[in-house]
Amino acid sequence: MTLLPIAVLLSALLPPCAAAPEPYKVLEPPLDTPWTSRAGNTPWAATYPRPQLRRDLWQSLDGIWTFQPTEEIDNQAPPALPLEKEVLVPSCIESGLSGIQVMGVTNMWFGTKFSVPPLWTNNRRVLLHFEAVDYEATVYVNGDEVGSNRGGYTRFSMDITESITHSEFNEIHVYVFDPTDNLSIPQGKQTKRLSHIFYTPCTGIWQSVWLESVPENYIWGLDLTADMTGNVTVTVHTNKQQSTPLEINIVDTATGKYVAAEQLVSDKTFSFTVDSPKLWTPDSPSLYNVTIKMGDDEVASYTAFRTISSGMVDGVLRPLLNGEFVFYFGPLDQGYWPDGIYTPPTPSAMAHDLELIKRLGMNMVRKHIKVEPEVFYEACDRMGLLVIQDMPSMRVFDNRRPTDDEQAEFGRQLEVMVRQLRNHPSIAVWVIYNEGWGQITDYHPEFELTERVKRLDPTRLVDAVTGWHDHGAGDFHDNHHYAEPQCSTPWYSQPNTAYDANRIALQGEFGGIGLRPDDDNLWPLRPAIDTINETYEIHAGIESYHYRARTLLRLLREQVEMYACSGAVYTQTTDVEGEVNGLMTYDRRVVRIDEEAWREDVKADGLMATNNDATFIVFYLEATRSVNTTFHEVTNRRCCPSMWAT
Ligand SMILES: *[C@@H]1O[C@H](CO)[C@@H](O)[C@H](O)[C@H]1NC(C)=O
Ligand SMILES: *[C@@H]1O[C@H](CO)[C@@H](O)[C@H](O)[C@H]1NC(C)=O
Ligand SMILES: *[C@@H]1O[C@H](CO)[C@@H](O)[C@H](O)[C@H]1NC(C)=O
Ligand SMILES: *[C@@H]1O[C@H](CO)[C@@H](O)[C@H](O)[C@H]1NC(C)=O
Ligand SMILES: *[C@@H]1O[C@H](CO)[C@@H](O)[C@H](O)[C@H]1NC(C)=O
């Protein structure tokens, strides 16, 4: 007997083999970072993606999948795997790290195969989680449509137990539709019409994908807050929504000591008190581990004891942390990467930005119209950085305002973002609109949206409108002004943002002074290079840049001392494409600012303290504008896909 007949028989039974996909390799991005070549094929696979609801039985599906562009689908069966090209998950298909690096694909398929560990079979269920897919996703498992989602920034999950087999390989297909620029959708700074402050878009599965094994009755969600009085408020949500007994334990992570052990039930809100907890502050970010046991299910989480509020301090309305005024100072943090666009090349690359911010003595980060992987917020919780979290803006093109449906969808996605992130102790403020983008101004939807966010999360402040069209909504009166701050000063540039003593005065953006980096650290594409001269103030040399940076911090300090300024956001953590005004260059290789001087200025008495001396002094400083717009031609030293060179 020979094996030949069996092989012949097998080949007759199997469908024709799909062609082998084009293999994955990192494509050289226009500018790389120290992490580009080290990222490998699974940069995110070892990082647990949901740090505030952890379970032991999970499996990452990050790694090499396959991809192909398609037309709009209409009940069409998913194509055979593998698809045309290998692609890195998670990544934006516009990024070099994706291995695709194309712009302008609107409809596409992603696919992979997976097996389920045998341990997961007995009376358990299998959940499939996507941390973020931009913009709409329809998910198929072994050909069954198992779920769909709209919104590019938040998690969605589905129970796939009925569609999988445990003995062999299973298939996932994800159909993605991303209409960036074509509809008014929350898209932040993404655009295909690249310009100075609007950048390369992100399309596809840009955050982690993973599987989780849960028992038949399981905890699907947790609302957990803990305040400065020791009051813990908790709601444990279960899939069956039936009151089920459970035990919750709280442990001081510094000492390992139990501080609470409560017997509660699920799907109902409880409060209990922990005696003299260590409070969370940026200087002392004490965290407490939380475990919850319910029947066969057990999850781990963490929380921190702290209270965000506002109140009068010496006649001025202030943001309070644990009842005390803390001046918010930190950078505008966009979270863009030259090699990964929206996806940081590795988790340690992401942490690197936060470490610089912390090292400079700042206590806050404004996450600008983007939602990060949840481990970003975990890092802020752990390191002690307050977060001002923006809702990703809608963009409005061609003078068209958002339709009622688009506006309703914006509000829905805002709620999804708040629900997903609200357990993170570091988040202090929610921002609804930035500089009027997507903001309807003939009626003022920010009032209703502010109410909605406050109902969902009464433990945070709301900055309804950061910059431009302020109509009095929310807790903040927030001015943007470049380069000099104008924080609660009486000479605001925008007549519709005249200082309002009934709200907290915040300088939502200032600074942004620039210096062209060396060619080696510059994003070398035409739309960026051609608009470098739109940088608010560009310096000819590092000496005047350093001088001016210190001047801006001095002006801010004077405004803190003389007026009612309660916080400020410096633009920005890094250069982004044609914006050359970062504390660091876009590739994170050069720290542009004078670190020593910044540390001194930030820590200087006054900036983090307050003295509301009402002395009125008008001073106006003529910008030391030393512009050299004669940029030399950037040689085409790196490969750039032709579609970028528009
Ligand atoms: C953009 O929208 C227009 C009008 O709805 C449509 O005709 C066009 O196909 C869309 N383009 C893309 C790339 O989706
Ligand atoms: C604890 O906080 C909850 C939610 O804000 C509140 O309903 C409850 O009364 C508080 N309990 C105490 C003892 O302050
Ligand atoms: C707290 O939880 C984290 C994450 O699960 C774990 O690594 C750490 O050991 C825990 N600390 C204590 C004191 O239990
Ligand atoms: C910037 O440079 C471009 C191209 O050289 C030029 O067309 C534009 O007018 C300049 N803009 C400003 C604000 O100087
Ligand atoms: C402006 O910059 C260009 C290119 O770096 C340089 O060649 C030129 O000398 C500079 N001009 C002045 C006035 O500094």
XYZ file of C-alpha atoms and ligand atoms in Angstrom:
716
model
C 0.000 0.000 0.000
C 1.257 3.490 -0.806
C 0.139 6.854 0.531
C -0.651 8.151 -2.916
C -4.360 7.213 -2.997
C -4.937 9.041 0.305
C -3.237 12.179 -0.971
C -5.316 12.015 -4.153
C -8.470 11.515 -2.115
C -7.611 14.469 0.178
C -6.898 16.831 -2.659
C -10.233 15.929 -4.203
C -12.045 16.839 -0.969
C -10.244 20.097 -0.224
C -11.232 23.358 -1.940
C -8.659 24.724 -4.390
C -5.764 26.332 -2.562
C -5.863 30.125 -2.402
C -2.650 31.700 -3.629
C -0.058 32.348 -0.932
C -0.369 35.905 0.366
C 2.349 38.468 -0.136
C 4.495 37.999 3.003
C 4.639 40.599 5.776
C 7.526 42.929 6.091
C 7.819 46.331 7.723
C 7.761 48.916 4.953
C 10.129 51.785 5.465
C 8.010 54.644 6.746
C 8.778 58.225 5.681
C 10.405 58.594 9.116
C 11.183 55.779 11.522
C 11.533 55.645 15.314
C 13.951 53.730 17.566
C 11.225 51.058 17.871
C 10.373 50.494 14.186
C 12.862 47.740 13.518
C 12.394 46.158 16.948
C 8.604 45.889 16.897
C 8.575 42.410 15.345
C 5.398 40.523 14.427
C 3.588 40.692 17.765
C 4.450 43.969 19.493
C 1.171 44.104 21.488
C 0.414 40.398 22.007
C 1.917 40.130 25.487
C 0.117 43.199 26.843
C -3.161 42.479 28.611
C -5.566 44.824 26.812
C -8.202 45.443 29.538
C -6.245 46.210 32.704
C -9.279 47.023 34.851
C -11.095 43.732 34.264
C -8.476 41.008 34.059
C -8.981 37.273 33.765
C -6.361 34.550 33.551
C -7.846 32.716 30.574
C -7.174 34.900 27.568
C -5.374 34.599 24.259
C -4.109 37.373 22.028
C -5.020 37.236 18.338
C -2.541 40.010 17.529
C 0.072 39.191 14.937
C 0.124 38.549 11.213
C -3.313 38.437 9.555
C -4.142 38.839 5.854
C -5.778 41.787 4.138
C -7.335 42.803 0.847
C -9.178 45.866 -0.395
C -12.692 45.281 -1.712
C -15.759 47.093 -2.990
C -18.665 47.915 -0.747
C -20.170 44.573 0.254
C -23.821 43.666 0.131
C -24.553 40.376 1.901
C -21.570 38.930 0.145
C -19.933 35.852 1.680
C -16.460 36.456 3.141
C -13.676 35.605 0.670
C -11.492 32.503 1.123
C -8.477 32.836 3.416
C -5.711 33.747 3.113
C -6.382 37.169 1.605
C -3.954 38.925 -0.745
C -1.358 40.379 1.605
C -0.099 39.795 5.094
C -0.716 42.641 7.522
C 0.280 43.346 11.106
C -2.580 43.438 13.630
C -2.938 45.862 15.284
C -1.885 48.614 12.878
C -3.253 51.321 10.616
C -2.969 50.233 6.980
C -1.441 53.657 6.212
C 1.526 52.883 8.492
C 4.876 51.383 7.541
C 4.509 48.918 10.406
C 1.304 47.498 8.869
C 3.295 46.163 5.917
C 0.646 47.713 3.624
C 1.274 51.507 3.765
C -1.511 52.680 1.472
C -3.883 55.588 1.755
C -7.359 55.825 0.254
C -8.739 52.310 0.819
C -12.340 52.678 2.038
C -13.648 49.076 2.049
C -11.516 46.099 2.989
C -11.304 42.619 4.485
C -9.050 41.346 7.241
C -8.831 37.652 8.090
C -7.044 35.127 10.244
C -7.303 31.594 11.582
C -7.207 30.616 15.228
C -7.638 27.642 17.495
C -9.244 27.622 20.916
C -7.348 26.028 23.827
C -8.907 22.659 24.823
C -9.135 23.864 28.431
C -11.739 26.389 27.369
C -14.342 23.839 26.290
C -16.204 22.628 29.368
C -19.365 24.633 29.970
C -17.578 27.835 29.226
C -18.128 30.594 26.718
C -15.662 32.259 24.366
C -15.677 36.032 23.914
C -13.982 37.867 21.057
C -12.837 41.435 21.763
C -11.688 44.211 19.429
C -10.112 47.135 21.284
C -10.593 49.517 18.323
C -11.332 49.249 14.587
C -11.602 52.403 12.521
C -14.379 52.998 11.463
C -17.105 50.367 10.961
C -16.532 46.655 11.372
C -18.596 43.584 10.590
C -17.195 40.413 12.113
C -17.640 36.842 10.830
C -16.521 33.665 12.568
C -16.502 30.551 10.406
C -18.781 32.422 8.026
C -21.390 33.445 10.646
C -21.901 37.147 11.137
C -21.273 37.456 14.874
C -21.174 41.186 15.472
C -20.638 44.664 14.141
C -19.576 48.049 15.427
C -19.540 51.679 14.413
C -16.940 54.047 15.896
C -13.176 53.960 15.488
C -11.954 54.467 19.039
C -13.573 52.050 21.465
C -13.876 48.369 22.358
C -16.549 46.003 21.132
C -17.037 42.389 22.110
C -19.102 39.387 21.138
C -19.862 35.883 22.333
C -18.700 33.497 19.587
C -19.265 30.198 21.433
C -21.934 28.969 19.033
C -19.826 29.657 15.936
C -16.524 28.018 16.818
C -15.254 24.482 16.844
C -12.808 23.303 19.437
C -11.093 20.612 17.447
C -9.571 22.549 14.583
C -8.840 25.923 13.089
C -11.478 28.604 13.089
C -11.635 31.603 10.774
C -12.301 35.266 11.512
C -13.149 37.768 8.812
C -13.557 41.454 9.520
C -15.079 43.705 6.896
C -14.064 47.318 7.498
C -15.563 50.482 6.059
C -13.819 53.765 6.790
C -15.357 56.882 5.230
C -12.819 59.384 6.654
C -13.540 62.878 5.241
C -16.641 61.695 3.428
C -19.149 61.752 6.262
C -19.194 63.727 9.507
C -17.863 61.060 11.837
C -15.653 61.272 14.911
C -12.246 61.136 13.231
C -10.023 63.515 15.206
C -7.112 64.814 13.150
C -7.281 62.112 10.501
C -7.686 63.306 6.928
C -6.844 62.285 3.384
C -6.530 65.993 2.597
C -3.234 66.385 4.434
C -2.389 69.852 5.696
C -0.395 71.444 8.472
C -2.529 70.397 11.448
C -4.460 67.498 9.906
C -2.546 64.303 9.424
C -2.392 60.872 7.838
C -5.552 58.884 8.594
C -5.764 55.508 10.312
C -7.826 52.725 8.818
C -8.490 49.217 10.075
C -7.816 47.129 13.175
C -5.514 49.521 15.037
C -5.781 48.132 18.568
C -5.528 44.598 19.936
C -7.820 41.654 19.169
C -8.191 38.913 21.748
C -10.167 35.941 23.005
C -11.303 35.278 26.510
C -12.789 32.251 28.237
C -15.608 32.930 30.700
C -18.001 30.697 32.652
C -21.703 30.529 31.735
C -22.481 33.254 34.305
C -19.846 35.905 34.086
C -18.972 39.480 34.952
C -19.056 41.590 31.809
C -18.584 45.009 33.326
C -17.598 46.892 36.413
C -18.335 50.457 37.529
C -15.965 51.323 40.323
C -15.176 54.642 41.984
C -13.449 55.407 45.259
C -13.288 58.886 46.761
C -11.156 60.831 49.248
C -13.443 59.897 52.153
C -12.839 56.188 51.571
C -16.265 55.679 50.016
C -16.162 52.897 47.406
C -19.109 52.678 45.011
C -19.338 49.556 42.900
C -21.705 47.948 40.419
C -20.798 44.532 39.041
C -22.653 43.805 35.794
C -23.272 40.221 34.701
C -24.312 38.696 31.400
C -27.555 37.303 32.843
C -28.357 40.463 34.808
C -29.564 38.403 37.762
C -28.583 39.280 41.316
C -25.784 36.819 42.081
C -23.776 36.741 45.325
C -20.181 37.856 45.035
C -17.209 38.823 47.144
C -15.074 41.878 46.577
C -11.639 42.341 48.141
C -9.482 45.439 48.137
C -5.729 45.303 48.725
C -3.277 48.141 49.257
C -0.729 47.468 46.490
C 2.078 49.098 48.469
C 1.702 46.903 51.561
C -0.264 43.899 50.283
C -2.755 44.408 53.158
C -6.479 43.768 52.731
C -8.476 46.930 53.434
C -11.932 45.603 52.551
C -13.732 42.287 52.056
C -17.425 42.709 51.250
C -20.177 40.239 50.383
C -22.436 41.874 47.789
C -24.647 40.900 44.867
C -24.265 41.675 41.188
C -26.283 44.105 39.051
C -26.979 46.453 41.918
C -25.031 49.493 43.163
C -23.355 49.342 46.596
C -21.254 51.707 48.647
C -18.958 50.845 51.510
C -16.131 52.611 53.278
C -12.415 51.959 53.632
C -10.756 53.624 56.638
C -8.068 56.270 56.048
C -7.096 55.270 52.518
C -3.915 56.626 50.949
C -5.141 59.227 48.488
C -4.129 59.279 44.826
C -2.307 62.405 43.653
C 0.163 62.931 40.788
C 2.983 63.032 43.374
C 1.774 59.949 45.181
C -0.326 57.778 42.869
C -1.453 55.120 45.364
C -3.400 52.288 43.749
C -5.478 49.551 45.359
C -5.971 46.139 43.773
C -9.498 44.799 43.616
C -10.588 41.192 43.131
C -14.135 40.010 42.616
C -15.230 36.383 42.952
C -18.657 35.395 41.712
C -19.440 31.674 41.392
C -16.978 30.239 38.860
C -15.835 33.678 37.765
C -12.994 35.747 39.159
C -11.718 39.084 37.884
C -9.000 41.478 39.000
C -9.142 45.242 38.804
C -7.766 48.251 40.639
C -8.902 51.646 41.820
C -7.643 54.719 43.643
C -9.109 56.953 46.330
C -9.420 60.497 45.106
C -12.035 63.167 44.477
C -12.174 65.547 41.524
C -14.383 68.577 42.099
C -14.462 72.350 41.846
C -14.786 74.954 44.563
C -13.998 78.492 45.658
C -10.491 79.044 46.981
C -9.778 82.608 48.121
C -12.553 83.946 45.939
C -11.593 82.068 42.751
C -13.318 78.990 41.328
C -10.690 76.236 41.113
C -10.409 72.609 40.043
C -9.873 70.582 43.205
C -8.150 67.275 43.750
C -9.001 65.803 47.153
C -10.398 69.183 48.162
C -7.252 71.124 47.264
C -6.443 73.299 44.286
C -3.959 71.597 42.009
C -2.801 73.589 38.994
C -3.083 71.372 35.894
C 0.001 71.624 33.738
C 0.880 69.308 30.885
C 1.250 68.932 27.147
C -1.198 68.515 24.317
C -0.651 64.843 23.591
C -1.780 63.683 20.177
C -0.464 60.125 20.191
C 0.750 60.071 16.582
C 3.703 57.999 15.401
C 5.623 58.252 12.107
C 5.831 54.447 11.837
C 2.486 53.480 13.397
C 0.293 56.599 12.855
C -2.343 55.901 15.595
C -0.805 52.670 16.926
C 2.307 53.191 19.062
C 5.021 50.914 17.623
C 5.360 49.099 20.985
C 3.969 49.486 24.509
C 7.336 50.772 25.726
C 7.372 53.436 22.985
C 4.034 54.625 24.351
C 5.394 54.736 27.902
C 8.463 56.664 26.704
C 6.341 59.775 25.928
C 4.713 59.696 29.358
C 8.069 59.271 31.077
C 9.367 62.491 29.530
C 6.235 64.376 30.638
C 6.644 63.074 34.156
C 10.393 63.808 34.183
C 9.679 67.444 33.294
C 7.616 67.786 36.461
C 4.291 68.150 34.666
C 1.230 66.595 36.311
C -1.247 66.286 33.462
C -1.657 65.225 29.872
C -4.387 66.403 27.512
C -5.209 63.433 25.280
C -6.113 65.254 22.138
C -9.126 64.072 20.110
C -7.978 60.463 20.206
C -8.634 57.513 22.525
C -5.570 55.440 23.364
C -5.266 51.729 24.100
C -6.414 51.284 27.703
C -2.875 50.545 28.886
C -2.102 54.226 28.252
C -4.594 55.197 30.967
C -3.275 52.435 33.196
C 0.199 53.991 32.826
C -1.217 57.430 33.794
C -2.954 55.866 36.817
C 0.289 54.219 37.893
C 2.698 57.084 37.115
C 0.483 59.865 38.454
C -0.620 61.967 35.489
C -4.036 63.609 35.447
C -5.758 63.150 32.089
C -7.924 65.668 30.263
C -9.649 63.352 27.784
C -11.011 64.805 24.548
C -13.801 63.259 22.549
C -12.475 62.715 18.981
C -13.969 65.539 16.918
C -16.202 65.201 13.941
C -14.947 67.079 10.928
C -17.264 69.110 8.799
C -16.327 69.543 5.167
C -17.682 71.614 2.330
C -19.669 73.865 4.697
C -21.996 71.016 5.522
C -23.058 70.755 9.134
C -23.533 67.363 10.805
C -26.976 65.957 10.085
C -29.267 65.067 12.998
C -28.216 61.432 12.603
C -24.526 62.308 12.601
C -24.995 64.496 15.664
C -26.872 61.693 17.452
C -24.091 59.248 16.571
C -21.478 61.671 17.943
C -23.394 61.789 21.234
C -23.691 58.006 21.328
C -19.964 57.512 20.743
C -19.202 60.111 23.427
C -21.183 58.016 25.904
C -19.382 54.838 24.821
C -16.011 56.520 25.421
C -17.016 57.754 28.887
C -18.372 54.337 29.908
C -15.218 52.590 28.705
C -12.711 54.871 30.446
C -14.501 56.203 33.525
C -12.972 53.730 36.017
C -9.495 55.175 35.418
C -8.551 57.315 38.422
C -6.223 59.510 36.335
C -9.032 60.949 34.215
C -10.059 64.303 35.654
C -11.862 66.078 32.819
C -13.939 65.138 29.771
C -13.772 67.457 26.755
C -16.670 67.471 24.273
C -15.718 69.945 21.524
C -12.345 71.237 20.352
C -12.106 74.595 18.568
C -15.546 74.358 17.058
C -14.779 71.254 14.995
C -18.052 69.500 14.277
C -19.743 71.866 16.744
C -23.103 73.158 15.614
C -23.237 76.815 16.614
C -26.784 77.927 15.735
C -28.094 75.908 18.632
C -25.670 74.826 21.328
C -25.613 71.047 21.632
C -22.779 71.217 24.180
C -25.301 72.050 26.930
C -27.257 68.829 26.455
C -24.079 66.781 25.917
C -22.550 68.204 29.103
C -25.663 67.151 31.049
C -25.442 63.689 29.559
C -21.773 63.249 30.445
C -22.445 64.515 34.002
C -25.260 62.009 34.423
C -23.019 59.179 33.208
C -20.097 60.337 35.300
C -20.801 62.759 38.160
C -17.233 62.257 39.470
C -15.477 64.334 36.774
C -15.455 67.892 35.491
C -16.601 68.651 31.941
C -14.815 71.045 29.597
C -17.672 71.460 27.115
C -15.764 73.581 24.625
C -11.991 73.931 24.515
C -11.283 77.040 22.410
C -13.469 79.154 20.117
C -17.275 78.868 20.350
C -17.979 79.152 24.050
C -21.582 79.703 25.110
C -21.197 79.174 28.836
C -21.617 75.383 29.102
C -19.570 73.139 31.365
C -17.169 73.679 34.252
C -14.415 75.483 32.351
C -13.848 78.703 30.599
C -11.138 77.563 28.245
C -9.150 79.824 25.940
C -6.701 78.833 23.208
C -4.062 81.358 22.301
C -0.708 81.028 20.537
C 2.059 81.456 21.291
C 1.519 83.486 24.492
C -0.970 82.236 27.037
C -3.974 84.471 27.794
C -5.246 82.600 30.784
C -8.095 84.411 32.576
C -6.603 87.702 31.435
C -9.047 90.458 30.470
C -7.758 90.848 26.890
C -8.873 87.654 25.250
C -8.457 87.458 21.513
C -11.890 85.921 20.974
C -14.732 88.241 21.937
C -16.990 85.270 22.583
C -14.650 83.878 25.221
C -14.431 86.894 27.528
C -13.318 85.806 31.000
C -16.091 84.196 33.005
C -15.559 84.140 36.767
C -18.318 81.539 37.192
C -16.223 78.846 35.573
C -12.681 77.546 36.013
C -10.174 79.417 33.847
C -8.071 77.085 31.737
C -5.565 77.760 28.980
C -6.564 74.776 26.842
C -3.709 75.404 24.386
C -0.723 77.748 24.115
C 2.932 77.576 23.128
C 3.454 75.688 19.923
C 6.681 77.489 19.094
C 8.769 75.600 16.586
C 12.190 74.897 15.273
C 12.791 72.940 12.123
C 14.526 69.682 13.058
C 17.423 68.208 11.150
C 16.308 66.393 8.015
C 16.980 63.075 9.746
C 14.229 63.809 12.290
C 11.725 65.395 9.922
C 8.609 63.902 8.321
C 9.785 64.437 4.763
C 6.535 64.564 2.778
C 5.438 67.480 0.630
C 2.141 68.440 2.322
C 4.023 68.632 5.614
C 7.173 70.389 4.380
C 5.175 72.944 2.415
C 3.243 73.994 5.504
C 5.977 74.093 8.136
C 5.749 77.868 7.793
C 2.240 77.698 9.324
C 3.827 76.855 12.689
C 2.739 79.668 15.020
C 6.202 80.904 15.616
C 9.219 79.308 14.072
C 12.704 79.991 15.265
C 15.890 80.209 13.286
C 18.015 78.680 16.005
C 17.930 76.730 19.229
C 19.033 79.693 21.391
C 16.068 81.881 20.546
C 13.773 78.832 20.800
C 14.960 78.087 24.339
C 14.732 81.746 25.303
C 11.208 81.989 23.989
C 10.048 78.753 25.652
C 11.166 80.081 29.022
C 9.484 83.419 28.285
C 6.165 81.661 27.650
C 6.381 79.776 30.920
C 7.204 83.009 32.731
C 4.163 84.704 31.161
C 2.013 81.808 32.261
C 3.355 82.031 35.781
C 2.630 85.752 35.902
C -0.937 85.108 34.774
C -1.338 82.437 37.423
C -0.136 84.921 40.004
C -2.133 87.910 38.801
C -5.361 86.427 37.522
C -7.479 83.319 37.983
C -5.608 80.851 35.758
C -6.069 77.274 37.008
C -4.319 75.174 34.404
C -2.574 75.162 31.052
C -1.856 72.853 28.149
C 1.413 73.365 26.281
C 1.423 72.420 22.588
C 2.803 69.732 22.372
C 4.496 66.432 23.353
C 6.059 65.716 19.965
C 6.250 67.112 16.466
C 3.523 65.663 14.272
C 4.130 65.585 10.517
C 4.526 69.252 9.454
C 4.064 70.602 12.976
C 7.594 71.058 14.283
C 6.772 72.339 17.758
C 7.165 69.302 20.024
C 9.016 68.887 23.266
C 10.524 66.071 21.175
C 10.890 65.484 17.444
C 8.311 63.234 15.730
C 10.699 60.260 15.775
C 11.315 60.772 19.549
C 15.075 60.817 18.883
C 15.727 64.434 19.889
C 14.414 66.186 22.992
C 14.121 69.718 21.648
C 13.451 71.589 24.882
C 16.076 72.334 27.469
C 15.054 69.697 30.007
C 16.908 71.245 32.929
C 15.383 74.686 32.343
C 11.872 73.250 31.963
C 12.095 71.277 35.137
C 13.148 74.422 36.957
C 10.446 76.580 35.370
C 7.680 74.058 35.950
C 8.663 73.539 39.562
C 9.217 77.265 40.165
C 7.156 78.669 43.015
C 4.102 80.160 41.472
C 3.330 77.904 38.550
C 2.020 75.075 40.676
C 0.936 77.385 43.509
C -1.497 80.286 43.337
C -1.840 83.828 44.483
C -4.821 85.634 43.096
C -3.537 89.150 43.518
C -6.041 91.185 41.531
C -3.502 93.743 40.350
C -4.367 94.595 36.803
C -1.335 94.886 34.617
C -1.640 94.905 30.900
C 1.431 93.777 29.201
C 1.864 92.775 25.677
C 4.929 91.127 24.451
C 5.753 91.490 20.808
C 6.631 88.035 19.560
C 10.315 87.605 19.001
C 9.412 86.243 15.651
C 12.533 85.189 13.865
C 11.256 83.290 10.908
C 13.432 81.705 8.311
C 11.132 80.254 5.687
C 13.938 79.415 3.265
C 13.793 75.716 3.977
C 16.166 73.666 1.996
C 14.736 71.011 -0.241
C 14.393 67.642 1.485
C 16.036 65.073 -0.659
C 14.003 61.978 -1.310
C 16.323 59.890 0.781
C 13.641 57.490 1.990
C 11.190 55.476 0.052
C 7.755 57.090 0.050
C 4.799 55.387 -1.526
C 3.746 57.369 -4.556
C 0.224 58.008 -3.270
C 1.676 60.146 -0.505
C 3.450 62.528 -2.806
C 0.346 64.539 -3.608
C -18.203 59.748 -0.655
O -19.569 60.101 -0.629
C -20.142 60.284 -1.909
C -21.544 60.838 -1.722
O -22.255 60.087 -0.753
C -20.100 58.960 -2.656
O -20.619 59.130 -3.964
C -18.652 58.505 -2.753
O -18.586 57.223 -3.322
C -18.029 58.441 -1.383
N -16.622 58.154 -1.512
C -16.035 57.264 -0.763
C -14.563 57.127 -0.993
O -16.615 56.614 0.074
C -20.811 57.088 48.759
O -20.969 57.540 47.419
C -22.216 57.223 46.837
C -22.179 57.636 45.378
O -21.800 58.967 45.261
C -23.329 57.889 47.625
O -24.565 57.533 47.081
C -23.245 57.456 49.077
O -24.188 58.154 49.852
C -21.859 57.721 49.647
N -21.746 57.141 50.963
C -21.199 57.791 51.982
C -21.133 57.054 53.282
O -20.775 58.939 51.871
C -1.889 44.084 42.009
O -2.332 43.633 40.726
C -1.305 43.549 39.764
C -1.944 43.198 38.421
O -2.763 42.084 38.529
C -0.280 42.517 40.210
O 0.770 42.477 39.260
C 0.260 42.913 41.577
O 1.135 41.915 42.037
C -0.867 43.105 42.585
N -0.324 43.616 43.842
C -0.716 43.152 45.015
C -0.046 43.739 46.217
O -1.571 42.310 45.133
C 4.187 78.911 3.204
O 4.936 78.426 2.119
C 4.129 78.112 1.005
C 4.999 77.359 -0.020
O 6.291 77.868 -0.061
C 3.518 79.404 0.464
O 2.720 79.135 -0.670
C 2.646 80.003 1.568
O 2.137 81.248 1.166
C 3.448 80.194 2.854
N 2.528 80.500 3.936
C 2.823 81.367 4.899
C 1.796 81.520 5.984
O 3.856 81.989 4.924
C 17.686 80.193 6.304
O 17.818 78.782 6.254
C 18.494 78.314 5.116
C 18.402 76.804 5.124
O 18.713 76.280 6.377
C 19.920 78.841 5.142
O 20.610 78.393 3.995
C 19.895 80.357 5.171
O 21.189 80.865 5.307
C 19.041 80.884 6.332
N 18.881 82.319 6.243
C 19.066 83.132 7.266
C 18.821 84.580 7.014
O 19.406 82.724 8.381
